[in-house]
Amino acid sequence: MHPGEVDSWETDYRTGNMPWDCHGVPSALVEYISHAAGPGRVLIPGCGSGYEVHAFHERGWQVLAVDVTPAAVARARTLLGDLADKVVLADFFSHDFGGRRFDLIYERAFLCSMPPTRWTAYARHAAELLTSEGKLVGFFLYGHEDEPPPYPLTDEAALAVLARNFTRLADEPVTDSLPVFAGRERWQVWQKKGGAN
């Protein structure tokens, strides 16, 4: 991540300017993990306040949440209490995960925080970090933004970027999005393709 981006997010967290913060666990995720095969290992990149850590942990998942913003990590650790050690100050792209592979990568407001020039690297690295049967699941922002960020996907971009390494298994509209994402979020499940790295 670029230092300027980190500085901007740090300021947002310190001042409470967080329109992306859902103050809880989204209902689509609760529904998904209540029926998902597992538990297994889950990675939450760009975890922000980290509300979802507890939801996964309750279901028996081994959770690792990372964020590059110190104030976000501090906030998540405070909110999570006994689960604070599940949150690490780290850059998704450069962190040494020690050879670990994950069964699930949970996406929410991380991909849309980065410009399209980094999307291919995101998809490639996600595939590298997943097991052979791993899935990329979560909330993907689509549509148009006059003054990004956020940087929404288009259907064409999603297929061009993600379909190289993944097959889309589910695609549902989200009805309880935050105002900043309203009408543009989709709950999606992407299965890693065999042999994708």
C-alpha positions as protocol buffer text, in pm:
chain_id: "A"
residue {
  index: 1
  type: MET
  ca { x: 0 y: 0 z: 0 }
}
residue {
  index: 2
  type: HIS
  ca { x: 111 y: 355 z: -61 }
}
residue {
  index: 3
  type: PRO
  ca { x: 202 y: 564 z: 248 }
}
residue {
  index: 4
  type: GLY
  ca { x: -42 y: 836 z: 148 }
}
residue {
  index: 5
  type: GLU
  ca { x: -330 y: 588 z: 148 }
}
residue {
  index: 6
  type: VAL
  ca { x: -237 y: 460 z: 493 }
}
residue {
  index: 7
  type: ASP
  ca { x: -214 y: 816 z: 625 }
}
residue {
  index: 8
  type: SER
  ca { x: -559 y: 894 z: 487 }
}
residue {
  index: 9
  type: TRP
  ca { x: -719 y: 587 z: 644 }
}
residue {
  index: 10
  type: GLU
  ca { x: -536 y: 653 z: 971 }
}
residue {
  index: 11
  type: THR
  ca { x: -690 y: 999 z: 981 }
}
residue {
  index: 12
  type: ASP
  ca { x: -1035 y: 859 z: 901 }
}
residue {
  index: 13
  type: TYR
  ca { x: -1018 y: 607 z: 1185 }
}
residue {
  index: 14
  type: ARG
  ca { x: -885 y: 858 z: 1434 }
}
residue {
  index: 15
  type: THR
  ca { x: -1156 y: 1113 z: 1348 }
}
residue {
  index: 16
  type: GLY
  ca { x: -1438 y: 860 z: 1320 }
}
residue {
  index: 17
  type: ASN
  ca { x: -1496 y: 934 z: 951 }
}
residue {
  index: 18
  type: MET
  ca { x: -1580 y: 574 z: 860 }
}
residue {
  index: 19
  type: PRO
  ca { x: -1890 y: 555 z: 638 }
}
residue {
  index: 20
  type: TRP
  ca { x: -1789 y: 199 z: 545 }
}
residue {
  index: 21
  type: ASP
  ca { x: -1801 y: 77 z: 908 }
}
residue {
  index: 22
  type: CYS
  ca { x: -2105 y: -147 z: 955 }
}
residue {
  index: 23
  type: HIS
  ca { x: -2089 y: -157 z: 1338 }
}
residue {
  index: 24
  type: GLY
  ca { x: -2166 y: -528 z: 1332 }
}
residue {
  index: 25
  type: VAL
  ca { x: -2170 y: -843 z: 1123 }
}
residue {
  index: 26
  type: PRO
  ca { x: -2360 y: -823 z: 793 }
}
residue {
  index: 27
  type: SER
  ca { x: -2659 y: -1057 z: 771 }
}
residue {
  index: 28
  type: ALA
  ca { x: -2543 y: -1220 z: 446 }
}
residue {
  index: 29
  type: LEU
  ca { x: -2221 y: -1331 z: 615 }
}
residue {
  index: 30
  type: VAL
  ca { x: -2409 y: -1468 z: 917 }
}
residue {
  index: 31
  type: GLU
  ca { x: -2628 y: -1668 z: 681 }
}
residue {
  index: 32
  type: TYR
  ca { x: -2331 y: -1794 z: 480 }
}
residue {
  index: 33
  type: ILE
  ca { x: -2117 y: -1915 z: 768 }
}
residue {
  index: 34
  type: SER
  ca { x: -2414 y: -2081 z: 936 }
}
residue {
  index: 35
  type: HIS
  ca { x: -2438 y: -2315 z: 635 }
}
residue {
  index: 36
  type: ALA
  ca { x: -2084 y: -2316 z: 496 }
}
residue {
  index: 37
  type: ALA
  ca { x: -1870 y: -2625 z: 493 }
}
residue {
  index: 38
  type: GLY
  ca { x: -1603 y: -2594 z: 754 }
}
residue {
  index: 39
  type: PRO
  ca { x: -1477 y: -2477 z: 983 }
}
residue {
  index: 40
  type: GLY
  ca { x: -1132 y: -2412 z: 848 }
}
residue {
  index: 41
  type: ARG
  ca { x: -892 y: -2122 z: 814 }
}
residue {
  index: 42
  type: VAL
  ca { x: -1021 y: -1780 z: 713 }
}
residue {
  index: 43
  type: LEU
  ca { x: -827 y: -1466 z: 621 }
}
residue {
  index: 44
  type: ILE
  ca { x: -986 y: -1122 z: 650 }
}
residue {
  index: 45
  type: PRO
  ca { x: -776 y: -866 z: 459 }
}
residue {
  index: 46
  type: GLY
  ca { x: -837 y: -498 z: 523 }
}
residue {
  index: 47
  type: CYS
  ca { x: -1033 y: -603 z: 831 }
}
residue {
  index: 48
  type: GLY
  ca { x: -1100 y: -253 z: 964 }
}
residue {
  index: 49
  type: SER
  ca { x: -1288 y: -277 z: 1293 }
}
residue {
  index: 50
  type: GLY
  ca { x: -1287 y: -656 z: 1266 }
}
residue {
  index: 51
  type: TYR
  ca { x: -1645 y: -729 z: 1369 }
}
residue {
  index: 52
  type: GLU
  ca { x: -1652 y: -1046 z: 1161 }
}
residue {
  index: 53
  type: VAL
  ca { x: -1363 y: -1205 z: 1352 }
}
residue {
  index: 54
  type: HIS
  ca { x: -1593 y: -1299 z: 1639 }
}
residue {
  index: 55
  type: ALA
  ca { x: -1859 y: -1439 z: 1406 }
}
residue {
  index: 56
  type: PHE
  ca { x: -1612 y: -1673 z: 1239 }
}
residue {
  index: 57
  type: HIS
  ca { x: -1449 y: -1770 z: 1569 }
}
residue {
  index: 58
  type: GLU
  ca { x: -1787 y: -1862 z: 1720 }
}
residue {
  index: 59
  type: ARG
  ca { x: -1833 y: -2112 z: 1438 }
}
residue {
  index: 60
  type: GLY
  ca { x: -1495 y: -2271 z: 1501 }
}
residue {
  index: 61
  type: TRP
  ca { x: -1296 y: -2106 z: 1225 }
}
residue {
  index: 62
  type: GLN
  ca { x: -927 y: -2025 z: 1271 }
}
residue {
  index: 63
  type: VAL
  ca { x: -921 y: -1653 z: 1194 }
}
residue {
  index: 64
  type: LEU
  ca { x: -644 y: -1421 z: 1084 }
}
residue {
  index: 65
  type: ALA
  ca { x: -742 y: -1059 z: 1020 }
}
residue {
  index: 66
  type: VAL
  ca { x: -496 y: -806 z: 877 }
}
residue {
  index: 67
  type: ASP
  ca { x: -503 y: -434 z: 819 }
}
residue {
  index: 68
  type: VAL
  ca { x: -233 y: -189 z: 717 }
}
residue {
  index: 69
  type: THR
  ca { x: -375 y: 98 z: 924 }
}
residue {
  index: 70
  type: PRO
  ca { x: -253 y: 117 z: 1286 }
}
residue {
  index: 71
  type: ALA
  ca { x: -566 y: 294 z: 1412 }
}
residue {
  index: 72
  type: ALA
  ca { x: -788 y: 29 z: 1253 }
}
residue {
  index: 73
  type: VAL
  ca { x: -588 y: -251 z: 1414 }
}
residue {
  index: 74
  type: ALA
  ca { x: -600 y: -77 z: 1752 }
}
residue {
  index: 75
  type: ARG
  ca { x: -976 y: -31 z: 1721 }
}
residue {
  index: 76
  type: ALA
  ca { x: -1033 y: -393 z: 1619 }
}
residue {
  index: 77
  type: ARG
  ca { x: -819 y: -525 z: 1904 }
}
residue {
  index: 78
  type: THR
  ca { x: -1009 y: -313 z: 2156 }
}
residue {
  index: 79
  type: LEU
  ca { x: -1346 y: -428 z: 2024 }
}
residue {
  index: 80
  type: LEU
  ca { x: -1245 y: -794 z: 2009 }
}
residue {
  index: 81
  type: GLY
  ca { x: -1108 y: -825 z: 2362 }
}
residue {
  index: 82
  type: ASP
  ca { x: -994 y: -1186 z: 2411 }
}
residue {
  index: 83
  type: LEU
  ca { x: -970 y: -1230 z: 2033 }
}
residue {
  index: 84
  type: ALA
  ca { x: -740 y: -929 z: 1988 }
}
residue {
  index: 85
  type: ASP
  ca { x: -449 y: -1155 z: 1893 }
}
residue {
  index: 86
  type: LYS
  ca { x: -636 y: -1257 z: 1577 }
}
residue {
  index: 87
  type: VAL
  ca { x: -570 y: -910 z: 1430 }
}
residue {
  index: 88
  type: VAL
  ca { x: -229 y: -828 z: 1283 }
}
residue {
  index: 89
  type: LEU
  ca { x: -88 y: -500 z: 1152 }
}
residue {
  index: 90
  type: ALA
  ca { x: 17 y: -612 z: 805 }
}
residue {
  index: 91
  type: ASP
  ca { x: -8 y: -543 z: 433 }
}
residue {
  index: 92
  type: PHE
  ca { x: -206 y: -814 z: 254 }
}
residue {
  index: 93
  type: PHE
  ca { x: 27 y: -791 z: -45 }
}
residue {
  index: 94
  type: SER
  ca { x: 363 y: -808 z: 131 }
}
residue {
  index: 95
  type: HIS
  ca { x: 300 y: -987 z: 461 }
}
residue {
  index: 96
  type: ASP
  ca { x: 476 y: -1320 z: 513 }
}
residue {
  index: 97
  type: PHE
  ca { x: 197 y: -1564 z: 591 }
}
residue {
  index: 98
  type: GLY
  ca { x: 450 y: -1837 z: 666 }
}
residue {
  index: 99
  type: GLY
  ca { x: 327 y: -2070 z: 396 }
}
residue {
  index: 100
  type: ARG
  ca { x: -23 y: -2087 z: 543 }
}
residue {
  index: 101
  type: ARG
  ca { x: -312 y: -2149 z: 309 }
}
residue {
  index: 102
  type: PHE
  ca { x: -668 y: -2050 z: 382 }
}
residue {
  index: 103
  type: ASP
  ca { x: -999 y: -2219 z: 307 }
}
residue {
  index: 104
  type: LEU
  ca { x: -1176 y: -1885 z: 286 }
}
residue {
  index: 105
  type: ILE
  ca { x: -1086 y: -1524 z: 221 }
}
residue {
  index: 106
  type: TYR
  ca { x: -1355 y: -1281 z: 331 }
}
residue {
  index: 107
  type: GLU
  ca { x: -1395 y: -963 z: 126 }
}
residue {
  index: 108
  type: ARG
  ca { x: -1570 y: -650 z: 243 }
}
residue {
  index: 109
  type: ALA
  ca { x: -1473 y: -299 z: 129 }
}
residue {
  index: 110
  type: PHE
  ca { x: -1112 y: -404 z: 70 }
}
residue {
  index: 111
  type: LEU
  ca { x: -1103 y: -452 z: -306 }
}
residue {
  index: 112
  type: CYS
  ca { x: -1297 y: -130 z: -365 }
}
residue {
  index: 113
  type: SER
  ca { x: -1047 y: 61 z: -151 }
}
residue {
  index: 114
  type: MET
  ca { x: -776 y: 14 z: -412 }
}
residue {
  index: 115
  type: PRO
  ca { x: -752 y: 149 z: -767 }
}
residue {
  index: 116
  type: PRO
  ca { x: -822 y: -87 z: -1059 }
}
residue {
  index: 117
  type: THR
  ca { x: -451 y: -106 z: -1141 }
}
residue {
  index: 118
  type: ARG
  ca { x: -411 y: -325 z: -832 }
}
residue {
  index: 119
  type: TRP
  ca { x: -709 y: -555 z: -881 }
}
residue {
  index: 120
  type: THR
  ca { x: -522 y: -818 z: -1081 }
}
residue {
  index: 121
  type: ALA
  ca { x: -254 y: -841 z: -811 }
}
residue {
  index: 122
  type: TYR
  ca { x: -529 y: -875 z: -549 }
}
residue {
  index: 123
  type: ALA
  ca { x: -698 y: -1162 z: -734 }
}
residue {
  index: 124
  type: ARG
  ca { x: -368 y: -1338 z: -801 }
}
residue {
  index: 125
  type: HIS
  ca { x: -251 y: -1309 z: -440 }
}
residue {
  index: 126
  type: ALA
  ca { x: -587 y: -1424 z: -306 }
}
residue {
  index: 127
  type: ALA
  ca { x: -562 y: -1735 z: -524 }
}
residue {
  index: 128
  type: GLU
  ca { x: -207 y: -1797 z: -401 }
}
residue {
  index: 129
  type: LEU
  ca { x: -320 y: -1782 z: -39 }
}
residue {
  index: 130
  type: LEU
  ca { x: -617 y: -2016 z: -81 }
}
residue {
  index: 131
  type: THR
  ca { x: -618 y: -2394 z: -63 }
}
residue {
  index: 132
  type: SER
  ca { x: -699 y: -2582 z: -382 }
}
residue {
  index: 133
  type: GLU
  ca { x: -1069 y: -2584 z: -289 }
}
residue {
  index: 134
  type: GLY
  ca { x: -1064 y: -2237 z: -131 }
}
residue {
  index: 135
  type: LYS
  ca { x: -1321 y: -1964 z: -182 }
}
residue {
  index: 136
  type: LEU
  ca { x: -1320 y: -1586 z: -198 }
}
residue {
  index: 137
  type: VAL
  ca { x: -1650 y: -1474 z: -45 }
}
residue {
  index: 138
  type: GLY
  ca { x: -1811 y: -1151 z: 60 }
}
residue {
  index: 139
  type: PHE
  ca { x: -1936 y: -814 z: -55 }
}
residue {
  index: 140
  type: PHE
  ca { x: -1829 y: -670 z: -388 }
}
residue {
  index: 141
  type: LEU
  ca { x: -1912 y: -314 z: -491 }
}
residue {
  index: 142
  type: TYR
  ca { x: -2041 y: -256 z: -844 }
}
residue {
  index: 143
  type: GLY
  ca { x: -2150 y: 50 z: -1038 }
}
residue {
  index: 144
  type: HIS
  ca { x: -2007 y: 397 z: -1084 }
}
residue {
  index: 145
  type: GLU
  ca { x: -1833 y: 643 z: -853 }
}
residue {
  index: 146
  type: ASP
  ca { x: -1781 y: 1004 z: -959 }
}
residue {
  index: 147
  type: GLU
  ca { x: -1503 y: 1070 z: -709 }
}
residue {
  index: 148
  type: PRO
  ca { x: -1335 y: 747 z: -601 }
}
residue {
  index: 149
  type: PRO
  ca { x: -1250 y: 589 z: -369 }
}
residue {
  index: 150
  type: PRO
  ca { x: -1436 y: 364 z: -341 }
}
residue {
  index: 151
  type: TYR
  ca { x: -1353 y: 203 z: -674 }
}
residue {
  index: 152
  type: PRO
  ca { x: -1652 y: -6 z: -786 }
}
residue {
  index: 153
  type: LEU
  ca { x: -1628 y: -303 z: -1019 }
}
residue {
  index: 154
  type: THR
  ca { x: -1815 y: -348 z: -1343 }
}
residue {
  index: 155
  type: ASP
  ca { x: -1934 y: -690 z: -1456 }
}
residue {
  index: 156
  type: GLU
  ca { x: -1671 y: -681 z: -1728 }
}
residue {
  index: 157
  type: ALA
  ca { x: -1393 y: -593 z: -1484 }
}
residue {
  index: 158
  type: ALA
  ca { x: -1498 y: -862 z: -1238 }
}
residue {
  index: 159
  type: LEU
  ca { x: -1484 y: -1127 z: -1506 }
}
residue {
  index: 160
  type: ALA
  ca { x: -1158 y: -994 z: -1649 }
}
residue {
  index: 161
  type: VAL
  ca { x: -986 y: -976 z: -1312 }
}
residue {
  index: 162
  type: LEU
  ca { x: -1138 y: -1249 z: -1097 }
}
residue {
  index: 163
  type: ALA
  ca { x: -1240 y: -1509 z: -1355 }
}
residue {
  index: 164
  type: ARG
  ca { x: -876 y: -1579 z: -1441 }
}
residue {
  index: 165
  type: ASN
  ca { x: -836 y: -1756 z: -1108 }
}
residue {
  index: 166
  type: PHE
  ca { x: -1192 y: -1808 z: -985 }
}
residue {
  index: 167
  type: THR
  ca { x: -1534 y: -1934 z: -1087 }
}
residue {
  index: 168
  type: ARG
  ca { x: -1832 y: -1737 z: -957 }
}
residue {
  index: 169
  type: LEU
  ca { x: -2073 y: -1966 z: -772 }
}
residue {
  index: 170
  type: ALA
  ca { x: -2312 y: -1713 z: -620 }
}
residue {
  index: 171
  type: ASP
  ca { x: -2415 y: -1356 z: -699 }
}
residue {
  index: 172
  type: GLU
  ca { x: -2693 y: -1196 z: -495 }
}
residue {
  index: 173
  type: PRO
  ca { x: -2800 y: -835 z: -438 }
}
residue {
  index: 174
  type: VAL
  ca { x: -2748 y: -700 z: -87 }
}
residue {
  index: 175
  type: THR
  ca { x: -3057 y: -537 z: 61 }
}
residue {
  index: 176
  type: ASP
  ca { x: -2915 y: -401 z: 388 }
}
residue {
  index: 177
  type: SER
  ca { x: -2604 y: -218 z: 267 }
}
residue {
  index: 178
  type: LEU
  ca { x: -2469 y: 91 z: 437 }
}
residue {
  index: 179
  type: PRO
  ca { x: -2575 y: 418 z: 269 }
}
residue {
  index: 180
  type: VAL
  ca { x: -2233 y: 463 z: 105 }
}
residue {
  index: 181
  type: PHE
  ca { x: -2277 y: 127 z: -71 }
}
residue {
  index: 182
  type: ALA
  ca { x: -2657 y: 118 z: -108 }
}
residue {
  index: 183
  type: GLY
  ca { x: -2786 y: -47 z: -424 }
}
residue {
  index: 184
  type: ARG
  ca { x: -2437 y: -134 z: -544 }
}
residue {
  index: 185
  type: GLU
  ca { x: -2320 y: -420 z: -322 }
}
residue {
  index: 186
  type: ARG
  ca { x: -2345 y: -783 z: -423 }
}
residue {
  index: 187
  type: TRP
  ca { x: -2284 y: -1090 z: -211 }
}
residue {
  index: 188
  type: GLN
  ca { x: -2064 y: -1323 z: -415 }
}
residue {
  index: 189
  type: VAL
  ca { x: -1888 y: -1654 z: -375 }
}
residue {
  index: 190
  type: TRP
  ca { x: -1588 y: -1724 z: -598 }
}
residue {
  index: 191
  type: GLN
  ca { x: -1437 y: -2073 z: -606 }
}
residue {
  index: 192
  type: LYS
  ca { x: -1067 y: -2101 z: -680 }
}
residue {
  index: 193
  type: LYS
  ca { x: -1006 y: -2277 z: -1009 }
}
residue {
  index: 194
  type: GLY
  ca { x: -804 y: -2595 z: -1006 }
}
residue {
  index: 195
  type: GLY
  ca { x: -437 y: -2520 z: -1049 }
}
residue {
  index: 196
  type: ALA
  ca { x: -479 y: -2144 z: -997 }
}
residue {
  index: 197
  type: ASN
  ca { x: -192 y: -1984 z: -806 }
}
